[in-house]
PDB file of C-alpha atoms in Angstrom:
ATOM      1  CA  ALA C1258     -81.656 251.094 -48.536  1.00 78.00           C
ATOM      2  CA  GLN C1259     -78.705 250.342 -45.147  1.00 84.00           C
ATOM      3  CA  LYS C1260     -79.258 250.693 -42.041  1.00 90.00           C
ATOM      4  CA  ILE C1261     -77.144 251.505 -39.351  1.00 94.00           C
ATOM      5  CA  THR C1262     -78.353 251.606 -35.541  1.00 95.00           C
ATOM      6  CA  GLN C1263     -77.865 252.780 -32.003  1.00 96.00           C
ATOM      7  CA  THR C1264     -79.483 252.083 -29.742  1.00 95.00           C
ATOM      8  CA  GLN C1265     -78.207 253.545 -26.632  1.00 95.00           C
ATOM      9  CA  PRO C1266     -77.659 257.557 -26.619  1.00 93.00           C
ATOM     10  CA  GLY C1267     -76.086 257.593 -23.677  1.00 95.00           C
ATOM     11  CA  MET C1268     -73.935 255.262 -21.349  1.00 96.00           C
ATOM     12  CA  PHE C1269     -71.699 254.956 -18.344  1.00 95.00           C
ATOM     13  CA  VAL C1270     -68.805 252.856 -16.373  1.00 97.00           C
ATOM     14  CA  GLN C1271     -66.237 252.481 -13.780  1.00 97.00           C
ATOM     15  CA  GLU C1272     -63.103 253.014 -14.681  1.00 97.00           C
ATOM     16  CA  LYS C1273     -60.700 250.290 -15.602  1.00 97.00           C
ATOM     17  CA  GLU C1274     -64.318 248.161 -16.132  1.00 97.00           C
ATOM     18  CA  ALA C1275     -65.256 247.073 -19.343  1.00 98.00           C
ATOM     19  CA  VAL C1276     -68.597 248.296 -21.446  1.00 98.00           C
ATOM     20  CA  THR C1277     -70.255 247.622 -25.241  1.00 98.00           C
ATOM     21  CA  LEU C1278     -71.502 249.490 -27.195  1.00 98.00           C
ATOM     22  CA  ASP C1279     -74.094 248.282 -29.174  1.00 98.00           C
ATOM     23  CA  CYS C1280     -74.501 248.735 -32.889  1.00 98.00           C
ATOM     24  CA  THR C1281     -77.141 246.892 -35.412  1.00 98.00           C
ATOM     25  CA  TYR C1282     -77.253 247.159 -39.293  1.00 96.00           C
ATOM     26  CA  ASP C1283     -79.120 246.360 -42.339  1.00 94.00           C
ATOM     27  CA  THR C1284     -77.894 245.435 -45.700  1.00 91.00           C
ATOM     28  CA  SER C1285     -78.866 242.972 -48.779  1.00 88.00           C
ATOM     29  CA  ASP C1286     -75.233 243.470 -50.093  1.00 86.00           C
ATOM     30  CA  PRO C1287     -73.749 240.126 -49.342  1.00 86.00           C
ATOM     31  CA  SER C1288     -70.358 242.267 -48.709  1.00 85.00           C
ATOM     32  CA  TYR C1289     -70.054 244.913 -46.177  1.00 89.00           C
ATOM     33  CA  GLY C1290     -68.391 246.429 -43.943  1.00 90.00           C
ATOM     34  CA  LEU C1291     -68.180 247.332 -40.207  1.00 94.00           C
ATOM     35  CA  PHE C1292     -66.912 250.903 -37.868  1.00 94.00           C
ATOM     36  CA  TRP C1293     -65.828 252.475 -35.261  1.00 97.00           C
ATOM     37  CA  TYR C1294     -65.038 255.662 -34.209  1.00 96.00           C
ATOM     38  CA  LYS C1295     -64.078 257.695 -31.274  1.00 97.00           C
ATOM     39  CA  GLN C1296     -65.066 261.286 -31.018  1.00 96.00           C
ATOM     40  CA  PRO C1297     -63.630 263.337 -28.392  1.00 96.00           C
ATOM     41  CA  SER C1298     -65.151 266.632 -26.965  1.00 94.00           C
ATOM     42  CA  SER C1299     -62.426 268.055 -29.350  1.00 93.00           C
ATOM     43  CA  GLY C1300     -64.038 267.128 -32.089  1.00 92.00           C
ATOM     44  CA  GLU C1301     -61.754 264.618 -34.606  1.00 93.00           C
ATOM     45  CA  MET C1302     -63.574 261.582 -35.604  1.00 94.00           C
ATOM     46  CA  ILE C1303     -60.417 258.909 -34.640  1.00 95.00           C
ATOM     47  CA  PHE C1304     -60.840 254.813 -36.653  1.00 93.00           C
ATOM     48  CA  LEU C1305     -60.514 252.199 -33.502  1.00 95.00           C
ATOM     49  CA  ILE C1306     -61.695 249.106 -35.798  1.00 95.00           C
ATOM     50  CA  TYR C1307     -63.342 247.179 -38.770  1.00 93.00           C
ATOM     51  CA  GLN C1308     -64.608 244.387 -39.498  1.00 93.00           C
ATOM     52  CA  GLY C1309     -65.960 242.538 -42.602  1.00 89.00           C
ATOM     53  CA  SER C1310     -68.980 240.896 -43.649  1.00 89.00           C
ATOM     54  CA  TYR C1311     -66.051 237.820 -44.286  1.00 88.00           C
ATOM     55  CA  ASP C1312     -64.347 237.565 -41.423  1.00 88.00           C
ATOM     56  CA  GLN C1313     -64.318 234.524 -40.078  1.00 87.00           C
ATOM     57  CA  GLN C1314     -63.063 236.146 -36.483  1.00 93.00           C
ATOM     58  CA  ASN C1315     -63.975 239.390 -33.925  1.00 95.00           C
ATOM     59  CA  ALA C1316     -61.389 241.729 -35.052  1.00 94.00           C
ATOM     60  CA  THR C1317     -59.001 243.322 -32.199  1.00 95.00           C
ATOM     61  CA  GLU C1318     -57.408 245.937 -31.658  1.00 94.00           C
ATOM     62  CA  GLY C1319     -55.828 247.076 -27.912  1.00 96.00           C
ATOM     63  CA  ARG C1320     -58.840 247.249 -25.534  1.00 97.00           C
ATOM     64  CA  TYR C1321     -61.305 247.355 -28.095  1.00 97.00           C
ATOM     65  CA  SER C1322     -62.607 244.046 -29.696  1.00 97.00           C
ATOM     66  CA  LEU C1323     -65.905 243.652 -32.259  1.00 97.00           C
ATOM     67  CA  ASN C1324     -68.412 241.614 -31.349  1.00 96.00           C
ATOM     68  CA  PHE C1325     -69.864 240.179 -35.008  1.00 96.00           C
ATOM     69  CA  GLN C1326     -72.468 238.356 -34.805  1.00 95.00           C
ATOM     70  CA  LYS C1327     -73.990 238.220 -38.754  1.00 94.00           C
ATOM     71  CA  ALA C1328     -76.914 236.351 -38.153  1.00 94.00           C
ATOM     72  CA  ARG C1329     -77.761 238.901 -35.892  1.00 95.00           C
ATOM     73  CA  LYS C1330     -76.473 242.344 -37.338  1.00 95.00           C
ATOM     74  CA  SER C1331     -75.507 243.137 -34.789  1.00 97.00           C
ATOM     75  CA  ALA C1332     -71.631 244.522 -34.523  1.00 97.00           C
ATOM     76  CA  ASN C1333     -71.259 245.568 -31.047  1.00 98.00           C
ATOM     77  CA  LEU C1334     -67.708 247.319 -29.699  1.00 98.00           C
ATOM     78  CA  VAL C1335     -66.093 246.149 -26.304  1.00 98.00           C
ATOM     79  CA  ILE C1336     -63.759 247.869 -24.463  1.00 98.00           C
ATOM     80  CA  SER C1337     -62.257 246.293 -22.333  1.00 96.00           C
ATOM     81  CA  ALA C1338     -60.329 247.671 -18.821  1.00 96.00           C
ATOM     82  CA  SER C1339     -62.038 251.793 -19.239  1.00 97.00           C
ATOM     83  CA  GLN C1340     -59.516 254.774 -18.442  1.00 97.00           C
ATOM     84  CA  LEU C1341     -60.744 257.721 -17.900  1.00 97.00           C
ATOM     85  CA  GLY C1342     -59.373 259.075 -21.263  1.00 97.00           C
ATOM     86  CA  ASP C1343     -62.354 256.836 -23.966  1.00 98.00           C
ATOM     87  CA  SER C1344     -64.925 259.395 -22.858  1.00 98.00           C
ATOM     88  CA  ALA C1345     -66.987 260.282 -25.870  1.00 97.00           C
ATOM     89  CA  MET C1346     -69.194 260.091 -28.874  1.00 97.00           C
ATOM     90  CA  TYR C1347     -68.387 256.464 -30.216  1.00 98.00           C
ATOM     91  CA  PHE C1348     -70.380 255.921 -33.991  1.00 97.00           C
ATOM     92  CA  CYS C1349     -70.312 252.505 -35.705  1.00 97.00           C
ATOM     93  CA  ALA C1350     -70.247 253.102 -38.959  1.00 95.00           C
ATOM     94  CA  MET C1351     -71.171 250.580 -42.084  1.00 93.00           C
ATOM     95  CA  ARG C1352     -69.891 250.191 -46.507  1.00 87.00           C
ATOM     96  CA  GLY C1353     -71.562 248.645 -48.764  1.00 73.00           C
ATOM     97  CA  GLY C1354     -72.097 249.041 -52.430  1.00 68.00           C
ATOM     98  CA  TYR C1355     -69.830 251.671 -54.130  1.00 67.00           C
ATOM     99  CA  ASN C1356     -67.977 252.710 -51.058  1.00 71.00           C
ATOM    100  CA  LYS C1357     -70.362 254.234 -49.157  1.00 80.00           C
ATOM    101  CA  LEU C1358     -70.663 255.141 -45.239  1.00 84.00           C
ATOM    102  CA  ILE C1359     -73.070 255.862 -43.218  1.00 90.00           C
ATOM    103  CA  PHE C1360     -72.824 255.943 -40.000  1.00 93.00           C
ATOM    104  CA  GLY C1361     -75.207 255.348 -36.738  1.00 94.00           C
ATOM    105  CA  ALA C1362     -76.816 258.463 -33.922  1.00 94.00           C
ATOM    106  CA  GLY C1363     -74.123 257.758 -32.207  1.00 95.00           C
ATOM    107  CA  THR C1364     -73.706 256.617 -27.892  1.00 97.00           C
ATOM    108  CA  ARG C1365     -71.731 259.231 -25.532  1.00 97.00           C
ATOM    109  CA  LEU C1366     -69.694 256.656 -23.292  1.00 98.00           C
ATOM    110  CA  ALA C1367     -69.296 258.374 -20.201  1.00 98.00           C
ATOM    111  CA  VAL C1368     -65.861 256.579 -17.896  1.00 97.00           C
ATOM    112  CA  HIS C1369     -66.503 257.416 -13.910  1.00 96.00           C
ATOM    113  CA  PRO C1370     -63.483 257.534 -11.637  1.00 94.00           C
TER     114      PRO C1370
ATOM    115  CA  ASN U 994     -48.566 265.157 -43.309  1.00 65.00           C
ATOM    116  CA  ALA U 995     -52.290 267.447 -44.419  1.00 76.00           C
ATOM    117  CA  GLY U 996     -54.324 265.084 -43.996  1.00 93.00           C
ATOM    118  CA  VAL U 997     -57.885 265.709 -44.822  1.00 96.00           C
ATOM    119  CA  THR U 998     -58.037 269.437 -45.635  1.00 97.00           C
ATOM    120  CA  GLN U 999     -61.128 271.925 -45.306  1.00 97.00           C
ATOM    121  CA  THR U1000     -61.946 275.302 -45.281  1.00 96.00           C
ATOM    122  CA  PRO U1001     -62.836 277.618 -43.735  1.00 97.00           C
ATOM    123  CA  LYS U1002     -63.348 276.402 -40.111  1.00 96.00           C
ATOM    124  CA  PHE U1003     -66.230 278.492 -38.985  1.00 97.00           C
ATOM    125  CA  GLN U1004     -68.033 280.178 -41.273  1.00 97.00           C
ATOM    126  CA  VAL U1005     -71.605 282.619 -40.025  1.00 97.00           C
ATOM    127  CA  LEU U1006     -74.445 282.922 -43.256  1.00 96.00           C
ATOM    128  CA  LYS U1007     -77.405 284.798 -43.360  1.00 97.00           C
ATOM    129  CA  THR U1008     -80.734 282.931 -45.046  1.00 97.00           C
ATOM    130  CA  GLY U1009     -80.266 283.379 -48.971  1.00 97.00           C
ATOM    131  CA  GLN U1010     -76.427 283.358 -49.034  1.00 97.00           C
ATOM    132  CA  SER U1011     -74.254 281.339 -50.737  1.00 96.00           C
ATOM    133  CA  MET U1012     -70.440 279.533 -50.581  1.00 96.00           C
ATOM    134  CA  THR U1013     -68.387 276.977 -50.827  1.00 98.00           C
ATOM    135  CA  LEU U1014     -66.726 274.323 -48.603  1.00 98.00           C
ATOM    136  CA  GLN U1015     -63.367 273.122 -49.754  1.00 98.00           C
ATOM    137  CA  CYS U1016     -62.024 270.013 -49.361  1.00 98.00           C
ATOM    138  CA  ALA U1017     -58.432 268.918 -49.967  1.00 97.00           C
ATOM    139  CA  GLN U1018     -56.646 265.346 -49.172  1.00 96.00           C
ATOM    140  CA  ASP U1019     -52.635 264.318 -50.190  1.00 94.00           C
ATOM    141  CA  MET U1020     -53.591 260.800 -49.667  1.00 90.00           C
ATOM    142  CA  ASN U1021     -54.107 259.879 -52.760  1.00 89.00           C
ATOM    143  CA  HIS U1022     -57.267 258.733 -52.639  1.00 89.00           C
ATOM    144  CA  ASN U1023     -59.809 257.609 -54.893  1.00 88.00           C
ATOM    145  CA  SER U1024     -62.712 258.379 -52.522  1.00 89.00           C
ATOM    146  CA  MET U1025     -64.253 261.362 -50.800  1.00 93.00           C
ATOM    147  CA  TYR U1026     -67.467 262.586 -48.719  1.00 95.00           C
ATOM    148  CA  TRP U1027     -69.353 265.218 -46.663  1.00 97.00           C
ATOM    149  CA  TYR U1028     -71.509 264.675 -43.940  1.00 96.00           C
ATOM    150  CA  ARG U1029     -74.004 266.276 -41.840  1.00 97.00           C
ATOM    151  CA  GLN U1030     -72.956 266.360 -37.536  1.00 96.00           C
ATOM    152  CA  ASP U1031     -76.292 267.355 -36.093  1.00 93.00           C
ATOM    153  CA  PRO U1032     -77.191 267.368 -32.580  1.00 84.00           C
ATOM    154  CA  GLY U1033     -78.194 263.599 -31.537  1.00 79.00           C
ATOM    155  CA  MET U1034     -78.473 262.329 -35.697  1.00 81.00           C
ATOM    156  CA  GLY U1035     -74.781 261.328 -35.499  1.00 88.00           C
ATOM    157  CA  LEU U1036     -72.781 262.070 -39.348  1.00 93.00           C
ATOM    158  CA  ARG U1037     -75.126 262.153 -41.696  1.00 94.00           C
ATOM    159  CA  LEU U1038     -74.068 261.449 -45.615  1.00 93.00           C
ATOM    160  CA  ILE U1039     -74.695 264.189 -48.138  1.00 96.00           C
ATOM    161  CA  TYR U1040     -72.347 263.296 -51.158  1.00 95.00           C
ATOM    162  CA  TYR U1041     -70.400 261.139 -52.026  1.00 92.00           C
ATOM    163  CA  SER U1042     -67.972 260.261 -55.098  1.00 92.00           C
ATOM    164  CA  ALA U1043     -66.649 257.139 -55.142  1.00 85.00           C
ATOM    165  CA  SER U1044     -64.030 258.059 -57.974  1.00 85.00           C
ATOM    166  CA  GLU U1045     -62.786 260.990 -59.485  1.00 88.00           C
ATOM    167  CA  GLY U1046     -65.513 261.843 -61.830  1.00 89.00           C
ATOM    168  CA  THR U1047     -68.176 260.623 -59.954  1.00 91.00           C
ATOM    169  CA  THR U1048     -70.378 261.879 -57.855  1.00 94.00           C
ATOM    170  CA  ASP U1049     -73.444 260.712 -56.442  1.00 92.00           C
ATOM    171  CA  LYS U1050     -75.791 261.272 -53.580  1.00 93.00           C
ATOM    172  CA  GLY U1051     -76.483 260.142 -49.454  1.00 91.00           C
ATOM    173  CA  GLU U1052     -78.682 260.570 -47.071  1.00 90.00           C
ATOM    174  CA  VAL U1053     -79.525 264.151 -47.036  1.00 95.00           C
ATOM    175  CA  PRO U1054     -78.241 265.739 -50.276  1.00 97.00           C
ATOM    176  CA  ASN U1055     -81.170 268.090 -50.279  1.00 96.00           C
ATOM    177  CA  GLY U1056     -79.982 272.949 -51.158  1.00 96.00           C
ATOM    178  CA  TYR U1057     -76.407 271.136 -51.323  1.00 97.00           C
ATOM    179  CA  ASN U1058     -73.829 270.516 -54.706  1.00 97.00           C
ATOM    180  CA  VAL U1059     -70.818 268.959 -54.690  1.00 97.00           C
ATOM    181  CA  SER U1060     -68.164 269.177 -57.836  1.00 97.00           C
ATOM    182  CA  ARG U1061     -65.081 266.206 -57.790  1.00 95.00           C
ATOM    183  CA  LEU U1062     -62.376 268.550 -58.746  1.00 89.00           C
ATOM    184  CA  ASN U1063     -59.655 266.017 -59.569  1.00 94.00           C
ATOM    185  CA  LYS U1064     -58.449 263.393 -57.681  1.00 94.00           C
ATOM    186  CA  ARG U1065     -57.675 265.151 -54.129  1.00 96.00           C
ATOM    187  CA  GLU U1066     -60.756 267.714 -53.924  1.00 97.00           C
ATOM    188  CA  PHE U1067     -64.170 267.455 -53.444  1.00 97.00           C
ATOM    189  CA  SER U1068     -66.138 271.373 -52.462  1.00 97.00           C
ATOM    190  CA  LEU U1069     -69.274 271.609 -51.748  1.00 98.00           C
ATOM    191  CA  ARG U1070     -71.760 274.576 -52.393  1.00 98.00           C
ATOM    192  CA  LEU U1071     -74.665 274.999 -50.700  1.00 97.00           C
ATOM    193  CA  GLU U1072     -76.119 277.150 -53.446  1.00 93.00           C
ATOM    194  CA  SER U1073     -78.965 279.263 -50.773  1.00 96.00           C
ATOM    195  CA  ALA U1074     -78.581 278.402 -47.353  1.00 96.00           C
ATOM    196  CA  ALA U1075     -81.273 278.255 -44.558  1.00 97.00           C
ATOM    197  CA  PRO U1076     -80.789 278.377 -40.616  1.00 96.00           C
ATOM    198  CA  SER U1077     -81.466 274.557 -41.426  1.00 96.00           C
ATOM    199  CA  GLN U1078     -78.422 273.630 -42.850  1.00 97.00           C
ATOM    200  CA  THR U1079     -76.608 274.756 -39.892  1.00 97.00           C
ATOM    201  CA  SER U1080     -74.525 272.808 -38.145  1.00 97.00           C
ATOM    202  CA  VAL U1081     -70.738 271.147 -38.424  1.00 97.00           C
ATOM    203  CA  TYR U1082     -69.403 270.112 -41.950  1.00 98.00           C
ATOM    204  CA  PHE U1083     -66.804 266.549 -41.368  1.00 97.00           C
ATOM    205  CA  CYS U1084     -65.341 266.600 -45.478  1.00 97.00           C
ATOM    206  CA  ALA U1085     -63.560 262.378 -45.418  1.00 95.00           C
ATOM    207  CA  SER U1086     -61.754 260.727 -48.457  1.00 93.00           C
ATOM    208  CA  SER U1087     -61.034 257.276 -48.098  1.00 89.00           C
ATOM    209  CA  GLU U1088     -58.694 255.066 -49.576  1.00 82.00           C
ATOM    210  CA  ALA U1089     -61.167 251.924 -50.558  1.00 64.00           C
ATOM    211  CA  GLU U1090     -61.280 251.961 -54.634  1.00 50.00           C
ATOM    212  CA  TRP U1091     -64.607 251.870 -56.319  1.00 44.00           C
ATOM    213  CA  GLY U1092     -66.929 248.668 -55.643  1.00 47.00           C
ATOM    214  CA  GLY U1093     -63.068 247.588 -52.930  1.00 49.00           C
ATOM    215  CA  GLN U1094     -63.237 245.273 -50.910  1.00 51.00           C
ATOM    216  CA  GLY U1095     -60.574 246.544 -48.356  1.00 51.00           C
ATOM    217  CA  VAL U1096     -60.741 247.960 -45.716  1.00 75.00           C
ATOM    218  CA  GLY U1097     -60.710 251.293 -46.413  1.00 77.00           C
ATOM    219  CA  GLU U1098     -61.365 253.410 -43.378  1.00 85.00           C
ATOM    220  CA  LEU U1099     -62.774 256.746 -43.451  1.00 89.00           C
ATOM    221  CA  PHE U1100     -60.066 259.827 -42.817  1.00 91.00           C
ATOM    222  CA  PHE U1101     -61.783 262.748 -41.501  1.00 94.00           C
ATOM    223  CA  GLY U1102     -61.070 266.644 -42.057  1.00 96.00           C
ATOM    224  CA  GLU U1103     -61.491 268.666 -38.916  1.00 95.00           C
ATOM    225  CA  GLY U1104     -64.567 269.826 -39.734  1.00 96.00           C
ATOM    226  CA  SER U1105     -66.369 273.039 -40.519  1.00 97.00           C
ATOM    227  CA  ARG U1106     -69.013 274.270 -38.226  1.00 96.00           C
ATOM    228  CA  LEU U1107     -71.739 276.625 -39.944  1.00 97.00           C
ATOM    229  CA  THR U1108     -75.070 278.881 -38.584  1.00 97.00           C
ATOM    230  CA  VAL U1109     -76.599 280.223 -41.127  1.00 97.00           C
ATOM    231  CA  LEU U1110     -78.879 283.165 -39.562  1.00 96.00           C
TER     232      LEU U1110
END
C-alpha cells in the first residue's frame, strides 16, 4: 500500500531564510511521482513542484527545490529566501499505479518578519 | 478558463439527508478525483476515476458513491449524510492517462464546505 508521511505539523522560519519541509513515502510501485502543493488560508490548492521516480536530478522551480533521496524514500521540499506570502499549509503527494494520488497530512509553515 | 468547477460551495444537511456534489472540468482531462479535507488529516482520497467509464475506491469510500457521467463530469453522492461527513470536499482532475507517466499534476476546484447536523 502507498503511504505518505509528513512528520512536521508546524514549522516557522524567519523571512529571507531557507526552510525544509519533510516528506517520506512508501510504495511498492517501481514507477511513481511525487508532488508538493501549497494551500494558503484562502483554501485553494496550488501545485508547486514535481519529481518523477526515474528523474536523475532533483526538481527545481524558482525558489522551490525538491531534495529527492530515493534510497531513503524521502522527498523534502526546500524553500529558499522565504517570503511572508509563503505562510501556508504544504502537502506532499504521491502518484502510483492507475494514476491514484494520495496526500500527506500537511505541514503548516509560518514565515516571521 | 473555468478549470474545475464544483457546486455547491456551501451546504448544510441534516443527518440522514442525501445530496450530490457536482464537479465538471473543461481541460479534457482523463482522470478525476474526489478528496475530503479534515483538520490534521490532510486530503484523503474518497474515489477516483482514472478514465471515463471507470471508478475506483480511494482511502475513505464508505458512505459515498460516485458517477463518472462523461469525460467532463464526476459527481459525489452522499446517500444518508452523517455528522462524520462534515468536511471540505475537493474535486480535482489531471491529464495523465491510465498508467501514464506524465507529470499529471492535479487541478483542483475551489472546494465545497459541507456541514451535517
